[in-house]
Amino acid sequence: MDFSLTDEQKQLQDMARKFANEQMAPKAAEYDESEEFPWPIIEQAYELGILTAGIPQEHGGLGISHVDEVVITEELAWGCAGMGTSIFASQLGLIPITIAGSEEQKKKYLEPLAEKCTLAAFCLTEPGAGSDVAGMSLAVKKKNGGYVLNGTKCFITNGGVAKLYTVFGKSDKEKGARGITAFVLPADTKGVSVGKVEHKLGQRCSNTTEVIFEDAELSEENRLGREGEGFKIAMQTLDASRPMVAAASVGVARRAMEHSIQYAKERKQFGQLIGEFQAVQFMIADMAKGIEAARLLTYQCAWMLDQGMRASRFSSYAKCFAADTAMSVTTDAVQIFGGYGYSREYPVEKLMRDAKLMQIYEGTNQVQRVVIARDLLKD
Amino acid sequence: MNIVVCMKQAPDTEAKIKVRDDGSGIEEQGIKYVMNPYDEYGVEEALKLKEKFGGETVVVTMGPKRVIEAMRTALAMGIDKGVHIDDPAFEGSDSLGTARALAAVLKGMEYDLILGGKQAIDGDCAQVLTSVAELLDIPQVNIVTELNVAEDGKSATAHRRIEGGEEVVEVKLPAVMSCEKGLNEPRYASLPGIMKAKKKEIKEVALADSGLNADEVGKAGAKTKITAYLPLAERQPGKKLEGVEPDESAKQLVKYLREEAKVI
């Protein structure tokens, strides 16, 4: 079994690592403090082809594999989770188009992204429908051969900065999950507006907003797939993007571990380096083995998706385990730094704040466990 | 414009370097190798000139198989193709042997400009490009911080950093130029660039293809011999004079400077 990256993947990793180290990490604290959207970083990521890498080649992207994507995503999240999320949430917003769009829709919506730096947003969550996706209430009514959308989406990553939205609404209230339909539309569509901006605990430079639909009129050609197929499309999208969230968790955790190792080799108490105390050593050992396991689970589910295998349960293993690992690693990192770890002048408290979201978004870790158990317990 | 970049691989500046126990060299196992940072300025300048004038860019590197990774980075940045000089006979080459090998390959190529870093961060000899220019009998400008090539591509004006100032040199092409930090800002390899690099040609050149004799290169052809590698002396912690009156401290300090640092 060959666990090594190909030469090309090593090059992708080197490039992403260099970019994260030289461009992202030095600015991370500043953007975290100001909550300003890191446009310069996003634009550079676009210039390097990172934003459109996952789009199929025939539509202007590079068609990189899921394994390639997780390799890159780990490095970007190492630089800054907020910046990394802004990038991969944009890719999340495009996946419904690649999965369910017609050739015309792919041409119309994906190809322009190669010409200009453009972000997308995936609009699924509502105030009354988080984990309970099927409980959404954004209404989709048929009108004049098209559709009218009314409702509010919330906690939408890139909501206020995206030029393209993919959105999911209830076209048939009686049918639950089977009554959901997916749409793609430009953000400046009449009737669509950005609502309040969320001020978050962590990943603060990531733009999270409400997206409001007030009698927004769409035509047939905005609909992705068939009526009632929306839930399936949303779930397939999340399955495909879950490895990236797992990879981001690994990146954040690795950063925290590296800081901890460095500090343990510098800080002295009781006349010796704290790295010589077993309490600290055990924390670092647990960090390292957790990160390694999380990374392997991430690579495995990415590989399975590349092989065209059904990977829902494995994607859930990876996302759930990696996010929990990131939370425990970053918490221990703050602990190793002690009082300094609690200070905003040191880099680890940000990592802990950033890691918490990993356990919540893209399907909470509780939902992941439901997915896993259901799959194992089914007939 | 046809531009050749002479590039070598060197250990990453962050790498922990250990001298082998027998003092014969450094431990190579486990070191991360990267493109010599000064050569990156050469690659970037070649790409900028190609964007302005058109033409072909080639990267030439001598070294074991591992250097191909650095060559692929150059190709990913946008260089068109590569030439890899590799043969057991070239092992142990000093600056002169290296220059002979590069010049032998360059003799068979079309070039208006040969670029490279002013020195390699491992050997720090800063001799190879200079020797290449001599062997090819073409002019050279070293430690270039600014380069302007004439519209007709036949001459250039280069700024070079000298002690306490700057020299402006006009030179007819073809010429060799060694690049200094500040000449440009090397670009990142883009994702499309990395994918394209896979398909770009890297020609392999062995001793037989170079037209050189075995006694002109490698250990056999070396005019210099490194007799030993020594680790850096451990940096001693500083001394602090505290808790005493200023004239007491001053007396102590003078004593240390005289008896321990031996500078007065």
XYZ file of C-alpha atoms in Angstrom:
643
model
C 0.000 0.000 0.000
C 1.568 3.269 -1.053
C 0.724 6.070 1.370
C 2.979 8.606 -0.301
C 1.941 11.649 -2.276
C 2.785 11.777 -5.983
C 5.534 14.179 -7.091
C 2.859 16.498 -8.401
C 0.941 16.402 -5.111
C 4.173 17.223 -3.273
C 4.526 20.258 -5.538
C 0.943 21.329 -4.820
C 1.650 20.909 -1.125
C 4.902 22.896 -1.329
C 3.201 25.717 -3.184
C 0.255 25.877 -0.788
C 2.588 25.675 2.208
C 4.743 28.515 0.903
C 1.684 30.645 0.197
C 0.204 29.928 3.623
C 3.492 30.631 5.385
C 4.429 33.799 3.498
C 1.076 35.396 2.734
C -1.638 34.012 4.996
C -0.066 33.372 8.415
C 1.561 36.820 8.790
C -1.802 38.543 8.263
C -4.029 36.085 10.146
C -4.045 37.827 13.532
C -4.758 41.214 11.979
C -7.760 39.968 9.996
C -9.006 38.017 13.003
C -8.933 41.206 15.067
C -10.581 43.463 12.482
C -13.005 40.857 11.023
C -12.244 42.465 7.678
C -12.685 40.143 4.702
C -9.218 39.132 3.437
C -9.708 40.135 -0.202
C -5.956 40.417 -0.986
C -5.466 36.788 0.066
C -8.519 35.611 -1.881
C -7.337 37.451 -4.978
C -3.896 35.869 -4.723
C -5.514 32.460 -4.271
C -7.509 33.146 -7.430
C -4.326 34.152 -9.346
C -2.704 30.893 -8.287
C -5.672 28.914 -9.601
C -6.692 27.703 -6.158
C -10.261 29.086 -6.246
C -11.216 27.287 -9.446
C -9.073 24.176 -9.087
C -11.993 21.851 -8.322
C -14.041 22.886 -11.358
C -13.856 20.296 -14.163
C -11.302 21.064 -16.854
C -13.868 21.277 -19.630
C -15.434 24.206 -17.790
C -12.307 26.231 -17.130
C -11.057 24.635 -13.927
C -8.211 22.237 -13.294
C -10.315 19.253 -12.317
C -7.972 18.359 -9.498
C -8.777 15.248 -7.507
C -10.237 15.158 -3.992
C -6.861 14.005 -2.671
C -5.167 16.985 -4.343
C -7.783 19.250 -2.745
C -7.314 17.942 0.781
C -3.537 18.271 0.473
C -3.923 21.936 -0.470
C -6.720 22.660 2.035
C -4.669 21.393 4.990
C -1.911 23.872 4.148
C -4.278 26.818 3.645
C -6.052 26.144 6.948
C -2.644 25.925 8.618
C -2.163 29.515 7.446
C -5.537 30.710 8.712
C -8.796 28.788 9.156
C -10.940 31.831 8.370
C -9.170 32.469 5.078
C -9.190 28.737 4.275
C -12.926 28.489 4.962
C -13.605 31.468 2.677
C -11.867 29.554 -0.101
C -13.339 26.094 0.368
C -16.834 27.383 1.159
C -16.748 29.010 -2.266
C -15.956 25.606 -3.762
C -18.839 24.202 -1.685
C -21.124 26.745 -3.348
C -20.106 25.479 -6.791
C -20.419 21.745 -6.196
C -24.236 21.657 -6.695
C -23.612 23.049 -10.189
C -20.985 20.433 -11.026
C -23.164 17.638 -9.598
C -26.584 18.583 -10.929
C -26.185 21.365 -13.470
C -26.955 20.919 -17.148
C -24.217 21.570 -19.729
C -25.674 25.044 -20.351
C -25.753 25.847 -16.656
C -22.180 24.665 -16.170
C -21.094 26.757 -19.117
C -22.988 29.815 -17.944
C -22.062 29.736 -14.285
C -18.706 27.948 -14.056
C -16.776 29.204 -17.061
C -16.802 32.917 -16.150
C -15.130 32.037 -12.838
C -11.888 31.335 -14.671
C -11.830 34.905 -16.009
C -12.418 36.847 -12.837
C -11.974 36.355 -9.089
C -15.461 35.330 -8.008
C -16.736 33.732 -4.831
C -19.785 31.504 -4.430
C -21.947 30.730 -1.401
C -23.949 27.637 -0.453
C -27.298 28.724 1.031
C -28.865 25.876 2.977
C -29.205 26.759 6.675
C -32.162 28.713 8.078
C -32.948 30.073 11.539
C -35.376 27.157 12.005
C -33.449 24.550 10.042
C -29.840 23.781 10.943
C -29.250 20.095 11.494
C -32.876 19.532 10.436
C -32.242 20.432 6.791
C -35.542 18.981 5.610
C -37.343 21.299 8.022
C -36.436 24.349 5.943
C -39.173 26.802 5.118
C -37.849 29.043 2.333
C -40.858 28.910 0.030
C -40.579 28.160 -3.671
C -43.787 28.955 -5.575
C -44.315 28.374 -9.246
C -45.170 31.497 -11.256
C -45.339 32.253 -14.984
C -43.215 29.255 -15.952
C -40.640 30.216 -13.344
C -40.337 30.380 -9.572
C -40.651 32.939 -6.760
C -38.541 32.481 -3.651
C -39.381 33.870 -0.214
C -37.502 33.279 2.990
C -34.279 33.800 4.883
C -31.096 31.780 4.946
C -28.641 32.358 7.788
C -25.051 31.562 8.789
C -24.154 31.605 5.093
C -20.356 31.627 4.601
C -19.385 34.226 1.964
C -23.008 35.471 1.997
C -21.969 39.106 1.727
C -19.038 38.670 -0.663
C -20.244 36.022 -3.112
C -21.411 36.886 -6.614
C -23.054 33.480 -7.092
C -25.450 31.615 -4.789
C -26.700 28.072 -4.823
C -29.856 27.940 -2.725
C -32.275 25.277 -1.536
C -35.986 25.882 -0.914
C -39.254 24.025 -0.217
C -41.216 23.655 -3.430
C -43.657 21.210 -1.803
C -44.351 21.504 1.931
C -46.106 18.116 2.069
C -43.124 16.155 0.874
C -40.477 16.945 3.507
C -37.020 16.197 2.166
C -38.430 15.240 -1.225
C -40.067 18.646 -1.542
C -36.804 20.594 -1.752
C -35.513 22.102 -4.976
C -32.070 23.540 -5.724
C -31.303 26.746 -7.631
C -28.301 28.702 -8.859
C -28.500 32.461 -9.230
C -26.373 35.596 -9.390
C -26.222 37.417 -6.038
C -27.549 40.613 -7.612
C -30.837 38.979 -8.652
C -33.776 41.278 -7.883
C -35.326 40.408 -4.532
C -32.156 38.888 -3.118
C -30.302 40.797 -0.426
C -27.660 40.288 2.236
C -28.872 40.597 5.822
C -26.970 40.896 9.061
C -23.352 39.889 9.460
C -22.549 37.373 12.195
C -19.855 38.277 14.714
C -18.317 34.938 15.532
C -16.105 33.414 18.210
C -13.524 32.323 15.673
C -12.747 32.236 11.938
C -13.640 35.892 12.312
C -12.371 37.069 8.927
C -14.724 34.621 7.215
C -17.831 36.493 6.069
C -20.982 34.919 7.561
C -24.340 36.547 6.836
C -28.056 36.151 6.291
C -29.230 35.942 2.690
C -32.791 37.167 2.274
C -35.190 36.310 -0.537
C -38.164 38.637 -1.009
C -40.274 37.709 -4.026
C -37.091 36.804 -5.861
C -38.072 35.676 -9.331
C -36.136 32.902 -11.002
C -36.655 31.096 -14.274
C -36.543 27.396 -15.179
C -32.945 27.774 -16.179
C -31.968 28.702 -12.594
C -33.200 25.356 -11.319
C -30.536 22.695 -10.697
C -31.705 19.170 -11.365
C -35.386 18.286 -11.066
C -37.959 19.636 -8.639
C -37.733 17.643 -5.432
C -34.126 16.620 -6.054
C -32.689 19.422 -3.908
C -32.156 17.434 -0.703
C -30.263 14.732 -2.554
C -28.099 17.368 -4.261
C -27.396 19.077 -0.938
C -26.379 15.819 0.728
C -24.162 14.800 -2.189
C -22.550 18.230 -2.067
C -21.800 17.915 1.632
C -20.410 14.387 1.134
C -18.023 15.766 -1.495
C -16.921 18.761 0.549
C -16.603 17.016 3.894
C -13.015 15.863 3.223
C -12.000 19.513 2.826
C -13.431 20.388 6.251
C -11.581 17.408 7.708
C -8.376 18.567 6.015
C -8.860 22.092 7.381
C -9.214 20.653 10.889
C -5.950 18.776 10.397
C -4.246 22.001 9.284
C -5.404 23.965 12.330
C -4.433 21.125 14.666
C -1.003 20.772 13.077
C -0.345 24.488 13.496
C -1.273 24.283 17.172
C 0.976 21.261 17.671
C 3.936 22.943 15.972
C 3.583 25.997 18.218
C 3.337 23.705 21.271
C 6.478 21.753 20.356
C 8.420 24.961 19.798
C 7.260 26.420 23.114
C 8.021 23.215 25.017
C 11.620 23.510 23.772
C 11.933 27.113 24.923
C 9.946 27.607 28.123
C 11.697 26.773 31.382
C 10.085 26.231 34.750
C 11.524 24.623 37.859
C 14.940 24.819 36.236
C 14.149 22.756 33.167
C 12.372 22.880 29.820
C 8.669 22.125 30.168
C 9.136 19.700 27.277
C 10.875 17.444 29.788
C 7.757 17.055 31.934
C 5.657 14.000 31.123
C 2.402 15.956 31.410
C 3.491 18.147 28.502
C 5.085 15.246 26.627
C 1.892 13.199 26.819
C -0.183 16.105 25.514
C 2.169 16.511 22.563
C 2.215 12.773 21.869
C -1.589 12.693 21.855
C -1.662 15.703 19.526
C 0.661 14.027 17.042
C -1.098 10.683 16.922
C -4.521 12.327 16.688
C -3.381 14.496 13.787
C -1.838 11.562 11.966
C -5.005 9.493 12.362
C -7.201 12.415 11.277
C -5.074 12.983 8.201
C -5.208 9.327 7.196
C -9.011 9.244 7.555
C -9.159 12.404 5.447
C -6.942 10.975 2.707
C -8.936 7.740 2.748
C -12.330 9.347 2.164
C -10.855 11.676 -0.470
C -9.348 8.666 -2.225
C -12.688 6.835 -2.072
C -14.478 9.788 -3.659
C -11.827 9.878 -6.400
C -12.467 6.184 -7.067
C -16.196 6.935 -7.448
C -17.007 4.899 -4.360
C -19.853 5.725 -2.013
C -18.097 7.473 0.835
C -20.732 9.055 3.118
C -19.841 7.095 6.238
C -16.104 7.520 5.638
C -16.487 11.255 5.018
C -18.322 11.433 8.331
C -15.556 9.495 10.116
C -13.014 11.961 8.781
C -14.926 15.182 9.466
C -16.068 14.145 12.942
C -12.714 12.751 14.068
C -10.623 15.547 12.592
C -12.807 18.310 14.040
C -12.817 16.711 17.509
C -9.050 16.281 17.222
C -8.578 19.919 16.260
C -10.622 21.017 19.281
C -8.667 18.879 21.745
C -5.275 19.686 20.198
C -5.875 23.441 20.209
C -7.242 23.351 23.762
C -4.126 21.474 24.919
C -1.969 23.955 23.019
C -3.445 26.825 25.030
C -2.830 24.767 28.168
C 0.827 24.170 27.287
C 1.316 27.898 26.792
C -0.381 28.504 30.165
C -1.176 32.130 30.909
C 0.494 33.213 27.687
C -1.782 30.815 25.808
C -4.786 32.729 27.080
C -3.362 36.031 25.841
C -4.367 37.345 22.434
C -0.728 38.287 21.855
C 0.140 34.642 21.374
C -1.156 32.674 18.375
C -2.743 29.633 20.048
C -5.981 31.084 21.471
C -7.065 31.995 17.939
C -6.509 28.387 16.883
C -8.765 27.155 19.680
C -11.478 29.636 18.701
C -11.125 28.653 15.048
C -11.278 24.920 15.799
C -14.637 25.090 17.580
C -16.506 25.860 14.360
C -15.112 22.710 12.743
C -17.286 20.661 15.121
C -20.375 22.636 14.110
C -20.476 23.540 10.439
C -20.882 21.288 7.406
C -23.043 19.008 9.533
C -22.488 19.047 13.289
C -20.443 16.253 14.786
C -23.700 14.945 16.243
C -25.222 14.699 12.760
C -22.040 12.940 11.597
C -22.529 10.323 14.313
C -26.165 9.885 13.261
C -25.034 9.331 9.665
C -22.445 6.762 10.759
C -24.766 4.860 13.109
C -27.658 4.819 10.643
C -25.381 3.422 7.958
C -24.051 0.682 10.231
C -27.418 -0.254 11.725
C -29.446 -0.346 8.521
C -30.757 -3.624 7.204
C 14.811 36.228 -26.466
C 16.314 32.907 -25.492
C 17.234 32.761 -21.862
C 18.998 30.033 -19.924
C 18.821 29.917 -16.134
C 21.587 28.057 -14.312
C 19.984 26.766 -11.173
C 21.026 24.516 -8.336
C 19.320 22.870 -5.415
C 20.403 23.754 -1.877
C 19.260 22.785 1.624
C 16.278 24.756 2.919
C 17.470 27.703 5.040
C 15.392 26.327 7.937
C 17.044 22.891 7.726
C 19.137 21.748 10.664
C 22.568 21.021 9.226
C 24.726 18.376 10.884
C 28.326 17.717 9.974
C 29.138 14.041 9.382
C 31.146 12.445 12.176
C 34.159 11.970 9.902
C 34.024 15.631 8.879
C 33.755 14.690 5.215
C 30.600 16.635 4.566
C 27.115 17.252 5.871
C 24.440 14.665 6.706
C 22.176 14.724 3.639
C 19.529 12.322 4.955
C 16.368 14.031 6.054
C 17.282 17.477 4.743
C 14.669 19.327 2.744
C 16.142 20.606 -0.519
C 14.794 23.652 -2.329
C 15.723 25.806 -5.301
C 18.688 27.979 -4.252
C 16.886 31.191 -3.220
C 19.185 33.447 -5.295
C 18.474 31.317 -8.374
C 14.758 32.041 -7.886
C 15.512 35.664 -8.851
C 17.099 34.331 -12.043
C 14.042 32.222 -12.857
C 11.668 35.123 -12.199
C 13.725 37.541 -14.310
C 13.784 35.044 -17.176
C 9.992 34.721 -16.985
C 9.494 38.503 -16.922
C 11.721 38.938 -19.974
C 9.917 36.153 -21.785
C 6.587 37.863 -21.035
C 7.964 41.068 -22.535
C 9.990 39.778 -25.504
C 8.724 36.279 -26.190
C 11.162 33.452 -26.848
C 12.200 30.348 -24.946
C 13.471 29.829 -21.408
C 15.479 26.807 -20.282
C 16.657 25.785 -16.810
C 19.964 23.905 -16.567
C 20.838 22.064 -13.374
C 23.639 19.727 -12.403
C 23.154 17.255 -9.590
C 21.741 13.916 -8.461
C 18.158 12.792 -9.194
C 16.717 14.819 -6.350
C 17.427 18.096 -8.185
C 14.688 17.280 -10.678
C 12.172 18.375 -8.021
C 13.656 21.879 -8.038
C 13.678 21.843 -11.838
C 9.958 20.957 -11.865
C 9.385 23.965 -9.598
C 11.098 26.188 -12.163
C 8.975 24.611 -14.909
C 5.865 25.122 -12.771
C 6.754 28.803 -12.418
C 6.734 28.980 -16.225
C 10.163 27.983 -17.575
C 9.672 26.091 -20.863
C 12.052 23.134 -20.498
C 15.005 21.777 -18.587
C 18.391 20.155 -18.996
C 19.557 17.884 -16.179
C 23.295 17.180 -16.017
C 23.857 13.973 -14.099
C 26.647 11.405 -14.173
C 28.759 9.729 -11.485
C 31.760 11.399 -13.143
C 30.429 14.839 -12.154
C 30.215 13.976 -8.462
C 32.591 15.908 -6.235
C 32.956 18.738 -8.761
C 34.239 22.006 -7.378
C 33.116 25.381 -8.790
C 35.369 24.973 -11.840
C 34.149 21.468 -12.640
C 30.563 22.640 -12.300
C 31.205 25.610 -14.546
C 32.878 23.361 -17.147
C 29.849 21.065 -17.188
C 27.397 23.958 -17.503
C 29.471 25.660 -20.195
C 29.746 22.410 -22.174
C 25.952 22.152 -22.248
C 25.470 25.862 -22.953
C 27.863 25.705 -25.911
C 25.262 23.664 -27.759
C 22.406 26.064 -26.959
C 21.066 29.329 -28.323
C 21.038 32.061 -25.710
C 20.818 35.837 -25.438
C 21.127 35.853 -21.673
C 22.343 33.441 -19.011
C 20.961 34.094 -15.549
C 21.464 32.612 -12.105
C 21.811 33.554 -8.466
C 24.869 35.477 -7.274
C 25.809 32.528 -5.031
C 24.462 29.298 -3.621
C 23.487 29.360 0.013
C 25.307 26.121 0.795
C 28.700 26.523 -0.893
C 28.672 30.342 -0.930
C 31.541 30.257 -3.460
C 29.941 32.737 -5.894
C 32.254 31.497 -8.663
C 30.288 29.280 -11.013
C 28.522 31.864 -13.192
C 31.687 33.953 -13.384
C 33.628 30.903 -14.589
C 30.886 30.003 -17.073
C 31.144 33.472 -18.613
C 34.905 33.078 -18.976
C 34.607 29.605 -20.492
C 32.032 30.870 -23.001
C 34.044 34.031 -23.578
C 31.093 36.353 -23.057
C 30.698 39.374 -20.764
C 29.313 39.121 -17.248
C 27.608 41.431 -14.757
C 27.317 40.249 -11.177
C 25.094 41.064 -8.193
C 22.423 42.580 -10.414
C 19.636 44.471 -8.669
C 17.980 45.943 -11.733
C 17.975 44.851 -15.357
C 16.709 46.640 -18.447
C 17.059 44.896 -21.778
C 17.024 47.114 -24.873
C 14.024 46.871 -27.202
C 16.115 45.186 -29.896
C 17.259 42.548 -27.425
C 20.914 43.104 -28.317
C 22.124 44.916 -25.209
C 21.154 45.613 -21.621
C 21.703 48.025 -18.772
C 22.214 46.437 -15.375
C 22.497 47.960 -11.923
C 24.834 46.149 -9.616
C 25.288 46.521 -5.899
C 28.796 47.376 -4.799
C 30.167 48.323 -1.400
C 28.610 51.621 -0.424
C 26.870 52.225 -3.719
C 25.640 51.062 -7.066
C 27.245 50.630 -10.461
C 25.339 50.955 -13.728
C 26.758 48.765 -16.472
C 25.890 48.635 -20.156
C 26.592 45.306 -21.769
C 26.157 43.706 -25.174
C 24.246 40.458 -25.249
C 24.754 37.536 -24.964
C 25.996 37.938 -21.410
C 25.952 36.191 -18.049
C 24.259 37.914 -15.104
C 24.165 36.844 -11.484
C 21.077 38.002 -9.639
C 20.864 39.669 -6.251
C 17.970 39.906 -3.812
C 15.738 42.813 -4.707
C 15.960 42.271 -8.468
C 12.373 41.020 -8.462
C 9.717 39.223 -6.412
C 9.724 35.550 -7.470
C 6.236 34.320 -8.292
C 4.601 31.302 -6.713
C 4.147 28.300 -8.976
C 0.451 28.417 -9.846
C -1.753 25.328 -9.821
C -2.111 25.317 -13.615
C 1.666 25.796 -13.825
C 2.289 22.763 -11.622
C -0.016 20.623 -13.761
C 1.633 21.822 -16.997
C 5.135 21.216 -15.610
C 4.514 17.469 -15.605
C 4.479 17.450 -19.408
C 7.484 19.722 -19.994
C 10.700 18.170 -21.290
C 13.730 17.592 -19.073
C 16.666 16.392 -21.162
C 19.225 14.201 -19.418
C 22.899 14.888 -20.114
C 25.595 12.430 -19.053
C 29.397 12.779 -19.313
C 29.409 11.235 -22.778
C 26.903 13.809 -24.083
C 28.836 16.723 -22.651
C 31.972 16.272 -24.695
C 34.105 16.608 -21.588
C 36.764 14.223 -20.323
C 36.328 12.585 -16.948
C 39.483 14.289 -15.688
C 38.025 17.756 -16.291
C 35.144 17.330 -13.867
C 34.216 15.647 -10.602
C 36.814 14.854 -7.963
C 39.280 14.075 -10.715
C 39.087 17.561 -12.216
C 38.841 19.524 -8.992
C 41.391 22.276 -8.468
C 40.239 22.886 -4.907
C 39.825 20.369 -2.140
C 37.798 20.847 1.022
C 39.903 19.254 3.724
C 37.379 19.346 6.563
C 33.884 20.357 7.565
C 33.566 21.714 11.076
C 30.386 22.507 12.973
C 29.898 26.113 14.068
C 31.317 26.881 17.527
C 28.493 26.870 20.058
C 27.322 30.361 20.836
C 28.045 31.117 24.471
C 25.318 32.721 26.558
C 25.919 36.378 27.334
C 26.962 37.590 30.755
C 24.796 39.964 32.758
C 26.182 42.381 35.339
C 23.394 43.052 37.820
C 22.757 44.284 41.286
C 25.996 46.215 41.682
C 26.854 49.897 41.678
C 27.742 51.361 38.273
C 31.473 51.795 39.038
C 31.616 48.186 40.302
C 29.893 46.990 37.095
C 32.312 48.990 35.001
C 35.317 47.407 36.746
C 33.793 43.918 36.277
C 33.071 44.626 32.623
C 36.618 45.746 31.918
C 37.883 42.592 33.651
C 35.682 40.375 31.450
C 36.636 42.242 28.292
C 40.301 41.869 29.101
C 40.504 38.397 30.577
C 37.656 36.503 28.917
C 36.734 38.170 25.636
C 40.355 39.276 25.287
C 39.456 42.328 23.255
C 41.276 44.932 25.334
